Amino acid sequence: MRLLKFDPMAKIAINLTTASIQQEEVIVGIDLGTTNSLVAYMHPEDRAAIAINDQGLGTIVPSVVHFGENGEAVVGNAAKDYLITDPANTIYSVKRLLGKSYQDLGAHKDFFGYKIIDDNSEGLVKIRVQDRFYSPIELSAEILKELRARAEHALKTPVNRAVITVPAYFNDSQRQATRDAGKLAGLEVLRIVNEPTAASLAYGIGLEPTEEKTIAVYDLGGGTFDISILKIHQGIFEVLSTNGDTYLGGDDMDRAIIEHWILGNRLVADLAAQDANTAQALRLKAEEAKKALSSQETFTAELNGVTLELDKHTFETLITPIVDRTMTSCRMALQDAGLAPEQIDTVIMVGGSTRVPLVYQTVSDFFGKPANNSLNPDEVVALGAAIQADVLAGNRKDILLLDVTPLTLGIETMGGLMDSIIPRNSKIPTKAGRQYTTSVDGQVNMKISVYQGERDLVKENRKLAEFDLKGIPAMPAGFPKVDVNFILNADGILKVEAIELRSGVRQEVEVKPQYGLTDEQVEQMLMDSITHAREDVSTRMVIEARTTAEQMIYQVERFLEKNGEHLTSEEINLTRQNVQHLKEVLPTGDKDTILKAVDVLEEQTSPFAERVMQISIKKAMTGKKIE
Ligand code: ADP
Ligand code: MG
């Protein structure tokens, strides 16, 4: 049971069956976007998802945070004006920095108009505003606080719980960061949902338990482009592939228009060079022109006495290279999913830039069917998040919405091999475990290294965490029983626990990786696993042979030490020779040679164990009195 703070403004409902008074609490859906953010909720009577428009301010809250001299923050349209007048204290596109390290940003760090700090101690990016430092989590929390306040004000009820969306390609670190931002804004984040999943839900796709569909979600926003191919069956949303460009969107269209105006008119060039305010005004005019041409044929405006003109045909020529780049990504996404365009049942348009008619037409032509754009493309993700929130609130008992994990999770076993525990594409939440043991006598610590990726060798995968299971009582090799369990929650965040069953020694970690993966890296990891599959299998076999051999040598040598007295000197010499031979062939890395040498040693020494056992049984018997 959750205890709610009493709020006199809150709606009160009376439950007639239990005759109890309940405080109605909404769970909101939030689209935390790179350019714009929105909050939506499910209308309890109308049973429809609605984007919240507080005091007629509009549903869209620009994802911009401005800090005043005393460190007080303003968010949204009020902050947007400061992009020009006070760029150093005005933070935009913070979503690009969530869960990322300085290295992840690479060449893109110059993209930002504010100061990004390389904080070596944590590895994660920080932003400097005057003499204060903010993490992208704190900045995202400011945006979430604003959305929460608007929802509380408009609905006149406390808002404490939310579902927040993220791009499908977001990794563990970025999802965790989003969740933390929610927490910091005072929200209990019930679920992190993929944006394309939310968009599908808004269109009612996936709400029917028997439904089976393959869909493409084309999302062109202000500064990013994402294409996701999803397979939906029995309420499970499986991401078949994702592709896109994290630096491509509507802003590039605005820039193309400005360049065109500058090239065509010296007076515009002078305007652009005048001062920051005029340059920004010009940028806004370009955006205005673009939006106008989504519904009309020509655009004319004036700025400081200079006429600005654009017709639809010219605009379309200007943006063709941008649209073409998105189509290349679509082709790649389909290829990765192993599908042809005609195998896509439904295409969904998301993001403000899909209002451009050329974009809509090109996408529809490519997939050979009209794309779905009946819902407001700015709102569709937030609306879907509100529907997911409604499902989680228990208002729709008929469906269960599940996501799947995009990359395999496992641990390192002897020889640097990846032992998969939760395979890629498993439905989440999920839990899986395996039992391991020690390889050396008296081993009291066991290192558990957790990896994510598809390759057979851990060094090719991404390390998520490492911890020691300490205090295992000293036992012979192979005796301890260590259960390693992976618990993957519905957000795709992993918890790992290790328990030594004989002693009850236990250790657990919540996996919080330090470094974010770039989108290119995630893609590369999947590609590599396919291209290197054959090579990986043979490497794995060599490593397994070598591990077997090393264990064999260790055991035989220990046996000689302990039980040498029961063997003849001839037997000892032969054993030593065979061990020596095995040690010599080990570095060759030739699997067959190694295994042959293992067989020889094994065959020669196997009778010894039997003999020693007989002797020790006899000893034990003579030592005991039988009454
Ligand atoms: P994000 O998901 O990145 O936060 P949005 O989906 O809100 O972004 O898209 C914002 C972009 O959509 C901006 O570049 C904006 O200019 C563009 N946009 C909004 N309305 C229109 C329109 N009518 N025609 C063309 N572009 C539009
Ligand atoms: Mg978006």
XYZ file of C-alpha atoms and ligand atoms in Angstrom:
655
model
C 0.000 0.000 0.000
C 1.171 3.453 -0.844
C 0.330 6.231 1.528
C -0.759 9.407 -0.143
C -0.245 12.839 1.202
C -3.583 14.518 1.641
C -4.053 17.339 -0.820
C -7.245 19.409 -0.542
C -7.098 20.100 -4.273
C -7.067 16.429 -5.156
C -10.005 14.618 -6.639
C -11.731 12.288 -4.249
C -13.546 9.204 -5.448
C -15.825 6.963 -3.482
C -15.560 3.291 -4.173
C -19.102 1.983 -3.821
C -18.232 -1.686 -3.509
C -15.920 -1.181 -0.575
C -17.548 2.012 0.657
C -14.113 3.549 0.997
C -12.916 6.948 -0.033
C -10.062 6.887 -2.466
C -7.893 9.646 -3.672
C -7.720 9.322 -7.410
C -4.184 9.335 -8.583
C -3.174 9.640 -12.192
C -0.131 8.022 -13.655
C 1.129 10.240 -16.442
C 2.966 9.354 -19.643
C 5.986 11.506 -20.508
C 7.805 11.940 -23.804
C 11.173 13.370 -22.730
C 12.374 14.540 -26.140
C 15.611 16.026 -27.466
C 13.843 19.124 -28.794
C 10.406 19.002 -27.185
C 8.815 17.196 -24.236
C 5.174 16.454 -23.446
C 3.065 14.967 -20.705
C -0.192 13.087 -21.295
C -2.750 11.200 -19.231
C -5.686 8.882 -19.710
C -9.007 10.639 -19.276
C -10.862 8.460 -16.751
C -14.343 8.884 -18.260
C -13.589 9.335 -21.944
C -11.024 6.518 -21.871
C -8.844 8.480 -24.271
C -5.240 9.588 -23.932
C -4.901 13.366 -23.879
C -1.827 15.596 -24.041
C -1.907 18.073 -21.189
C -2.318 21.730 -22.153
C -1.912 23.724 -18.957
C -3.394 27.253 -19.013
C -3.463 27.249 -22.791
C 0.347 27.247 -22.924
C 0.220 24.476 -25.520
C 1.048 20.820 -25.123
C 4.679 21.148 -26.199
C 7.358 22.080 -23.664
C 10.658 22.852 -25.413
C 13.408 20.754 -23.754
C 15.399 23.848 -22.813
C 16.582 24.877 -19.341
C 17.850 28.373 -18.488
C 19.654 29.204 -15.248
C 19.425 32.688 -13.814
C 22.121 34.427 -11.781
C 21.064 32.775 -8.536
C 20.849 29.358 -10.108
C 17.060 29.314 -10.425
C 15.857 27.348 -13.439
C 13.164 28.130 -16.000
C 12.085 25.501 -18.502
C 10.292 25.508 -21.854
C 9.318 28.446 -24.035
C 10.477 30.934 -21.394
C 13.950 29.352 -21.497
C 14.071 29.152 -25.305
C 14.392 32.938 -25.649
C 17.684 32.797 -23.747
C 19.288 30.544 -26.381
C 20.368 33.746 -28.102
C 20.636 36.282 -25.290
C 22.396 34.005 -22.787
C 23.652 30.865 -24.539
C 26.233 29.906 -21.882
C 23.491 29.467 -19.269
C 20.900 27.896 -21.553
C 20.930 24.154 -21.944
C 19.283 22.394 -24.905
C 19.501 18.856 -26.336
C 20.467 17.466 -22.915
C 18.988 14.104 -23.921
C 21.994 13.644 -26.188
C 24.215 13.662 -23.087
C 22.194 11.337 -20.833
C 24.217 8.330 -19.691
C 27.157 9.356 -21.866
C 30.835 9.789 -21.236
C 33.013 12.495 -22.690
C 34.530 9.964 -25.091
C 31.081 8.991 -26.344
C 30.525 12.515 -27.582
C 33.713 12.537 -29.626
C 33.582 15.082 -32.414
C 30.034 16.099 -31.479
C 31.046 17.988 -28.338
C 31.394 21.199 -30.353
C 27.715 20.928 -31.234
C 26.746 22.381 -27.871
C 26.698 26.107 -27.092
C 27.384 25.509 -23.402
C 30.339 24.071 -21.478
C 30.711 20.315 -21.211
C 33.145 19.139 -18.569
C 35.313 16.047 -18.775
C 34.956 14.681 -15.262
C 37.536 11.927 -15.034
C 36.406 10.586 -11.690
C 33.087 9.295 -12.927
C 33.589 9.259 -16.627
C 30.148 10.714 -17.208
C 29.631 14.094 -18.802
C 28.885 17.168 -16.684
C 27.786 20.609 -17.726
C 29.164 23.800 -16.296
C 26.827 26.715 -15.718
C 28.611 29.681 -14.140
C 30.399 28.133 -11.147
C 28.036 25.204 -10.749
C 28.193 21.749 -12.295
C 25.151 19.821 -13.434
C 24.792 16.267 -14.607
C 22.510 15.572 -17.588
C 20.344 13.677 -15.070
C 19.803 16.834 -13.004
C 19.040 18.891 -16.107
C 16.565 16.319 -17.419
C 14.992 16.332 -13.957
C 14.330 20.092 -14.353
C 12.348 19.381 -17.529
C 10.467 16.561 -15.800
C 9.677 18.799 -12.809
C 8.132 21.347 -15.159
C 6.019 18.663 -16.861
C 4.967 17.302 -13.509
C 3.980 20.776 -12.262
C 1.928 21.411 -15.402
C 0.143 18.088 -15.018
C -0.596 18.728 -11.335
C -1.863 22.196 -12.105
C -4.055 21.151 -15.029
C -5.453 18.012 -13.380
C -5.653 19.472 -9.869
C -4.307 16.291 -8.384
C -0.887 15.187 -7.162
C 1.216 13.444 -9.782
C 3.736 11.063 -8.265
C 4.030 8.306 -10.799
C 4.989 8.248 -14.452
C 5.937 6.209 -17.469
C 8.789 7.798 -19.435
C 9.771 6.987 -23.006
C 13.273 6.564 -24.466
C 14.562 5.712 -27.972
C 14.631 1.972 -28.659
C 18.408 2.013 -29.020
C 19.005 3.537 -25.549
C 21.355 1.281 -23.595
C 21.253 0.293 -19.953
C 23.186 3.377 -18.851
C 20.901 5.799 -20.705
C 17.751 4.081 -19.399
C 19.091 4.139 -15.861
C 19.911 7.837 -16.249
C 16.367 8.565 -17.457
C 14.925 6.689 -14.497
C 17.203 8.598 -12.101
C 16.081 11.899 -13.624
C 12.488 10.892 -12.901
C 13.382 10.046 -9.321
C 15.084 13.406 -8.911
C 11.931 15.132 -10.158
C 9.992 13.356 -7.420
C 8.434 10.819 -9.728
C 8.228 7.118 -9.209
C 9.055 5.845 -12.686
C 6.874 2.797 -13.160
C 8.286 1.904 -16.509
C 10.717 3.069 -19.148
C 9.083 2.419 -22.528
C 10.560 2.503 -26.016
C 9.324 5.471 -28.059
C 8.286 3.355 -31.077
C 6.390 1.012 -28.737
C 4.518 4.000 -27.303
C 3.746 5.327 -30.798
C 2.280 1.933 -31.775
C 0.133 1.879 -28.642
C -1.226 5.331 -29.437
C -2.455 3.905 -32.738
C -4.018 1.034 -30.826
C -1.521 -1.466 -32.226
C -0.513 -4.143 -29.737
C -3.579 -3.763 -27.538
C -5.218 -6.846 -28.987
C -3.725 -10.021 -27.443
C -4.129 -12.124 -30.606
C -2.756 -9.495 -32.950
C 0.406 -10.238 -34.924
C 1.998 -7.439 -36.909
C 5.275 -6.110 -38.215
C 5.476 -2.347 -38.095
C 7.905 0.424 -38.971
C 8.050 3.562 -36.850
C 9.610 6.512 -38.716
C 10.489 9.263 -36.225
C 11.937 12.517 -37.594
C 12.227 15.143 -34.844
C 14.140 18.396 -34.499
C 17.658 17.013 -34.359
C 17.399 13.246 -34.500
C 16.076 10.579 -36.815
C 15.104 7.056 -35.718
C 13.630 4.185 -37.660
C 12.538 1.109 -35.704
C 11.171 -2.148 -37.012
C 8.986 -3.876 -34.423
C 7.270 -7.215 -34.342
C 4.186 -7.346 -32.179
C 2.678 -10.620 -31.065
C 0.645 -11.489 -27.989
C 1.271 -8.122 -26.425
C 5.031 -8.448 -26.849
C 6.920 -5.709 -28.629
C 10.076 -7.114 -30.133
C 12.559 -4.645 -31.598
C 13.784 -6.366 -34.761
C 16.143 -3.564 -35.697
C 16.818 0.112 -35.227
C 18.709 2.594 -37.341
C 18.925 6.334 -37.742
C 21.080 9.368 -37.331
C 21.447 11.191 -34.026
C 22.373 14.411 -35.824
C 19.684 14.706 -38.509
C 16.290 16.381 -38.297
C 14.128 19.441 -38.783
C 16.938 21.779 -37.675
C 18.891 20.717 -40.770
C 15.936 21.757 -42.932
C 15.940 25.196 -41.265
C 19.672 25.528 -41.940
C 19.219 24.528 -45.598
C 16.607 27.301 -45.988
C 18.869 29.953 -44.412
C 21.768 28.956 -46.662
C 19.493 29.200 -49.683
C 18.335 32.695 -48.677
C 21.890 33.849 -48.000
C 23.156 32.582 -51.353
C 20.258 34.205 -53.209
C 20.330 37.611 -51.540
C 23.262 39.663 -50.249
C 20.916 41.554 -47.954
C 20.094 38.312 -46.116
C 23.793 37.556 -45.802
C 24.198 40.925 -44.121
C 21.284 40.144 -41.772
C 22.817 36.824 -40.775
C 26.124 38.514 -39.991
C 24.586 41.444 -38.107
C 24.215 40.170 -34.547
C 23.095 37.100 -32.636
C 19.527 38.323 -32.209
C 19.021 38.967 -35.911
C 20.603 35.633 -36.782
C 18.186 33.909 -34.420
C 15.247 35.843 -35.861
C 16.340 34.634 -39.293
C 16.461 31.061 -38.024
C 12.932 31.388 -36.661
C 11.747 32.762 -40.013
C 13.254 29.745 -41.732
C 11.388 27.412 -39.369
C 8.215 29.407 -39.960
C 8.677 29.048 -43.727
C 9.200 25.304 -43.405
C 6.082 24.850 -41.294
C 4.003 27.071 -43.572
C 5.034 25.043 -46.627
C 3.653 21.915 -44.961
C 0.189 23.297 -45.754
C 0.666 25.959 -48.441
C 2.531 26.466 -51.722
C 4.466 29.681 -51.063
C 5.861 31.649 -48.147
C 6.678 35.347 -47.909
C 7.809 37.328 -44.886
C 9.853 40.357 -44.049
C 12.703 40.812 -41.609
C 14.243 44.246 -40.970
C 12.993 45.421 -44.350
C 14.375 42.416 -46.247
C 11.886 40.176 -48.071
C 12.220 36.436 -47.496
C 10.542 34.139 -49.993
C 10.329 30.412 -50.535
C 8.122 28.186 -52.647
C 7.342 24.560 -51.968
C 9.201 23.181 -54.987
C 12.448 24.951 -54.037
C 12.055 23.841 -50.429
C 11.647 20.228 -51.525
C 14.779 20.426 -53.657
C 16.661 21.837 -50.655
C 15.641 19.040 -48.316
C 15.881 16.101 -50.715
C 19.395 15.163 -49.490
C 18.056 15.108 -45.886
C 15.070 12.944 -46.771
C 17.314 10.639 -48.813
C 19.565 10.084 -45.818
C 16.599 8.933 -43.747
C 15.642 6.494 -46.492
C 19.135 4.976 -46.487
C 18.620 4.286 -42.779
C 15.224 2.706 -43.530
C 16.826 0.370 -46.057
C 19.489 -0.625 -43.533
C 16.931 -1.229 -40.781
C 14.918 -3.502 -43.074
C 18.045 -5.340 -44.122
C 19.023 -5.938 -40.485
C 15.527 -7.201 -39.739
C 15.723 -9.462 -42.799
C 12.556 -7.970 -44.262
C 11.414 -6.415 -47.546
C 9.366 -3.162 -47.512
C 6.183 -5.054 -48.481
C 6.524 -7.255 -45.385
C 5.803 -4.242 -43.168
C 2.109 -4.254 -42.256
C 1.883 -0.710 -40.876
C 4.066 2.390 -41.063
C 3.707 5.009 -38.323
C 4.822 8.635 -38.585
C 6.262 10.261 -35.450
C 7.932 13.643 -34.847
C 7.105 17.169 -35.971
C 9.162 16.930 -39.169
C 6.974 14.163 -40.605
C 4.413 16.919 -41.293
C 6.520 17.891 -44.302
C 4.553 16.495 -47.284
C 7.711 15.355 -49.117
C 8.696 13.278 -46.082
C 5.265 11.685 -45.844
C 5.161 10.921 -49.565
C 8.692 9.501 -49.757
C 8.102 7.190 -46.793
C 4.728 6.011 -48.101
C 6.233 5.322 -51.542
C 9.142 3.397 -50.077
C 6.950 1.057 -48.031
C 4.334 0.840 -50.801
C 1.445 1.903 -48.558
C 0.130 5.123 -47.030
C 1.828 5.789 -43.699
C -0.321 6.391 -40.609
C -0.387 10.055 -39.659
C -3.904 10.571 -38.325
C -2.612 11.365 -34.823
C -0.648 14.506 -34.025
C 2.985 13.466 -34.674
C 4.250 15.695 -31.835
C 1.982 14.045 -29.312
C 1.850 10.429 -30.383
C 4.712 9.194 -28.148
C 3.339 10.888 -25.013
C -0.159 9.557 -25.766
C 1.202 6.016 -26.045
C 3.078 6.462 -22.758
C -0.228 7.473 -21.128
C -1.839 4.291 -22.476
C 1.025 2.216 -21.063
C 0.558 4.036 -17.739
C -3.120 3.133 -17.824
C -2.228 -0.523 -18.382
C 0.158 -0.411 -15.423
C -2.500 1.248 -13.275
C -4.465 -1.949 -13.768
C -7.243 -0.335 -15.767
C -6.910 -2.733 -18.673
C -6.595 -6.200 -17.283
C -6.832 -7.865 -20.696
C -3.376 -6.971 -21.862
C 0.169 -7.342 -20.766
C 2.711 -5.227 -22.568
C 6.217 -6.548 -22.733
C 9.434 -5.433 -24.289
C 12.463 -7.559 -25.111
C 16.132 -7.079 -24.347
C 18.195 -6.158 -27.418
C 21.581 -7.628 -26.422
C 22.637 -10.874 -24.706
C 23.704 -10.653 -21.053
C 26.179 -13.078 -19.541
C 29.287 -13.578 -17.445
C 32.907 -14.381 -18.116
C 33.933 -17.988 -17.574
C 37.400 -19.574 -17.731
C 39.495 -18.596 -20.687
C 37.641 -15.327 -21.277
C 34.560 -16.989 -22.717
C 31.149 -15.355 -22.671
C 28.615 -17.567 -20.944
C 25.201 -16.280 -21.937
C 22.600 -16.114 -19.166
C 19.821 -14.006 -20.672
C 19.836 -14.313 -24.467
C 19.066 -11.383 -26.755
C 15.376 -10.890 -27.527
C 14.228 -12.385 -24.206
C 10.972 -10.911 -22.964
C 11.428 -8.613 -19.999
C 11.048 -8.627 -17.058
C 12.924 -11.886 -16.765
C 15.120 -13.819 -14.380
C 17.661 -16.492 -15.226
C 20.520 -18.163 -13.443
C 23.267 -20.717 -13.678
C 25.500 -22.605 -11.323
C 29.264 -22.253 -11.348
C 32.108 -23.646 -9.287
C 35.748 -22.919 -8.486
C 38.674 -24.127 -10.564
C 41.398 -24.062 -7.898
C 41.564 -25.780 -4.483
C 40.878 -23.535 -1.528
C 39.621 -20.683 -3.716
C 37.858 -18.223 -1.381
C 37.007 -15.415 -3.811
C 35.242 -15.629 -7.115
C 35.283 -12.800 -9.624
C 31.977 -12.263 -11.399
C 32.325 -10.167 -14.545
C 29.115 -9.209 -16.306
C 29.056 -8.563 -20.048
C 26.611 -7.485 -22.731
C 26.995 -8.529 -26.363
C 26.734 -11.279 -28.915
C 30.341 -12.434 -29.289
C 31.781 -15.626 -27.822
C 34.782 -13.887 -26.301
C 34.107 -11.393 -23.536
C 36.846 -9.096 -24.733
C 34.756 -8.417 -27.855
C 31.695 -7.595 -25.734
C 30.957 -4.714 -23.395
C 31.726 -5.030 -19.707
C 28.838 -3.862 -17.534
C 30.091 -4.677 -14.061
C 32.533 -6.717 -12.040
C 32.399 -7.806 -8.423
C 33.966 -10.358 -6.089
C 32.003 -12.973 -4.260
C 34.137 -13.015 -1.113
C 34.358 -15.346 1.842
C 33.685 -18.687 0.198
C 34.941 -21.279 2.750
C 38.061 -23.087 1.496
C 36.972 -26.229 -0.346
C 38.521 -28.454 -3.018
C 38.143 -27.194 -6.593
C 34.735 -28.010 -8.009
C 33.074 -28.259 -4.586
C 31.513 -24.818 -4.049
C 28.157 -24.309 -5.723
C 27.774 -20.710 -6.809
C 24.402 -19.671 -8.168
C 24.611 -16.573 -10.354
C 21.217 -14.997 -11.002
C 20.389 -12.221 -13.454
C 17.269 -10.236 -12.720
C 16.326 -7.958 -15.600
C 13.468 -5.601 -14.753
C 10.858 -4.231 -17.124
C 13.020 -1.198 -17.934
C 15.880 -3.359 -19.103
C 17.955 -2.628 -15.994
C 19.953 -5.538 -14.643
C 20.614 -6.790 -11.129
C 23.109 -9.597 -10.594
C 23.341 -11.747 -7.487
C 25.758 -14.530 -6.617
C 25.231 -17.017 -3.776
C 27.508 -19.818 -2.635
C 24.925 -22.416 -1.676
C 26.976 -24.482 0.788
C 27.929 -21.487 2.933
C 25.174 -19.002 2.057
C 27.735 -16.307 1.186
C 25.922 -13.764 -0.931
C 26.700 -10.686 -2.986
C 24.630 -8.568 -5.341
C 25.068 -5.559 -7.585
C 22.770 -3.325 -9.516
C 24.466 -2.886 -12.840
C 25.168 0.753 -13.452
C 27.631 1.003 -16.280
C 29.926 4.013 -16.305
C 30.052 4.514 -20.014
C 27.302 4.771 -22.553
C 27.528 2.946 -25.840
C 27.183 5.016 -28.955
C 24.445 3.955 -31.360
C 27.146 2.999 -33.830
C 28.675 0.698 -31.214
C 25.422 -1.134 -30.520
C 24.940 -1.618 -34.224
C 28.540 -2.670 -34.656
C 28.216 -5.248 -31.882
C 25.275 -6.897 -33.585
C 26.959 -6.766 -36.991
C 30.197 -8.205 -35.601
C 28.426 -11.104 -33.991
C 27.083 -12.102 -37.399
C 30.260 -11.606 -39.403
C 32.477 -13.233 -36.792
C 30.208 -16.118 -35.896
C 32.331 -18.837 -37.522
C 35.603 -17.449 -36.259
C 34.092 -17.225 -32.754
C 33.038 -20.866 -32.715
C 36.553 -22.067 -33.521
C 38.129 -19.714 -30.966
C 35.655 -20.933 -28.385
C 36.625 -24.561 -29.098
C 40.337 -23.826 -28.717
C 39.727 -22.029 -25.425
C 37.601 -24.855 -24.129
C 40.271 -27.411 -25.070
C 42.922 -25.312 -23.365
C 40.818 -24.931 -20.219
C 40.241 -28.682 -20.052
C 43.983 -29.266 -20.489
C 44.949 -26.770 -17.788
C 42.554 -28.306 -15.318
C 43.823 -31.778 -16.181
C 47.454 -30.739 -15.598
C 46.526 -29.095 -12.304
C 44.688 -32.166 -11.059
C 47.301 -34.682 -12.144
C 50.155 -32.714 -10.590
C 48.248 -32.403 -7.352
C 47.532 -36.112 -7.423
C 51.234 -36.893 -7.855
C 52.066 -34.675 -4.894
C 49.536 -36.238 -2.588
C 49.462 -39.843 -3.681
C 52.821 -40.391 -5.337
C 53.682 -43.070 -2.750
C 51.075 -45.420 -4.213
C 52.570 -45.291 -7.731
C 55.654 -47.025 -9.146
C 58.536 -44.858 -10.313
C 57.823 -45.986 -13.875
C 54.237 -44.801 -13.605
C 55.379 -41.482 -12.170
C 57.891 -40.958 -14.966
C 55.367 -41.742 -17.678
C 52.833 -39.422 -16.072
C 55.404 -36.620 -15.879
C 56.282 -37.202 -19.553
C 52.648 -37.008 -20.627
C 52.045 -33.872 -18.545
C 55.145 -32.324 -20.080
C 53.934 -33.169 -23.562
C 50.538 -31.595 -22.848
C 52.236 -28.442 -21.535
C 54.257 -28.258 -24.739
C 51.321 -28.561 -27.108
C 49.182 -26.064 -25.176
C 50.666 -22.899 -26.729
C 50.186 -24.241 -30.287
C 46.512 -23.346 -29.995
C 45.691 -26.388 -32.100
C 42.508 -27.802 -30.631
C 42.901 -31.388 -31.958
C 46.526 -31.741 -30.827
C 45.654 -30.446 -27.363
C 42.667 -32.736 -26.963
C 44.709 -35.737 -28.161
C 47.345 -35.068 -25.513
C 44.597 -34.682 -22.916
C 43.188 -38.076 -23.927
C 46.581 -39.771 -23.640
C 47.149 -38.377 -20.155
C 43.636 -39.171 -19.079
C 43.797 -42.763 -20.291
C 47.139 -43.336 -18.628
C 46.189 -41.876 -15.252
C 42.575 -42.931 -14.870
C 43.391 -46.289 -13.186
C 45.374 -44.418 -10.482
C 42.332 -42.790 -8.963
C 40.626 -46.140 -8.592
C 43.698 -47.641 -6.944
C 44.113 -44.783 -4.475
C 40.454 -44.933 -3.579
C 40.745 -48.661 -2.781
C 43.746 -47.948 -0.561
C 42.033 -45.160 1.324
C 38.888 -47.227 1.825
C 41.010 -50.043 3.246
C 42.740 -47.541 5.524
C 39.464 -46.147 6.688
C 38.122 -49.627 7.387
C 41.117 -50.678 9.452
C 40.868 -47.492 11.451
C 37.325 -48.181 12.471
C 36.053 -50.568 15.001
C 33.068 -52.573 13.993
C 31.084 -53.653 16.971
P 12.020 15.710 -30.769
O 11.363 14.377 -30.813
O 13.419 15.697 -31.321
O 11.951 16.342 -29.431
P 9.755 16.877 -32.286
O 9.137 15.604 -32.687
O 9.029 17.732 -31.334
O 11.264 16.691 -31.811
O 10.007 17.709 -33.649
C 10.439 19.022 -33.673
C 10.708 19.425 -35.122
O 9.476 19.356 -35.879
C 11.230 20.836 -35.264
O 12.344 20.851 -36.150
C 10.050 21.568 -35.878
O 10.456 22.662 -36.698
C 9.408 20.491 -36.725
N 8.002 20.788 -37.080
C 6.981 21.033 -36.227
N 5.848 21.299 -36.911
C 6.170 21.224 -38.234
C 5.454 21.414 -39.450
N 4.165 21.766 -39.461
N 6.101 21.242 -40.625
C 7.418 20.921 -40.623
N 8.160 20.735 -39.532
C 7.543 20.887 -38.343
Mg 10.516 12.668 -30.206
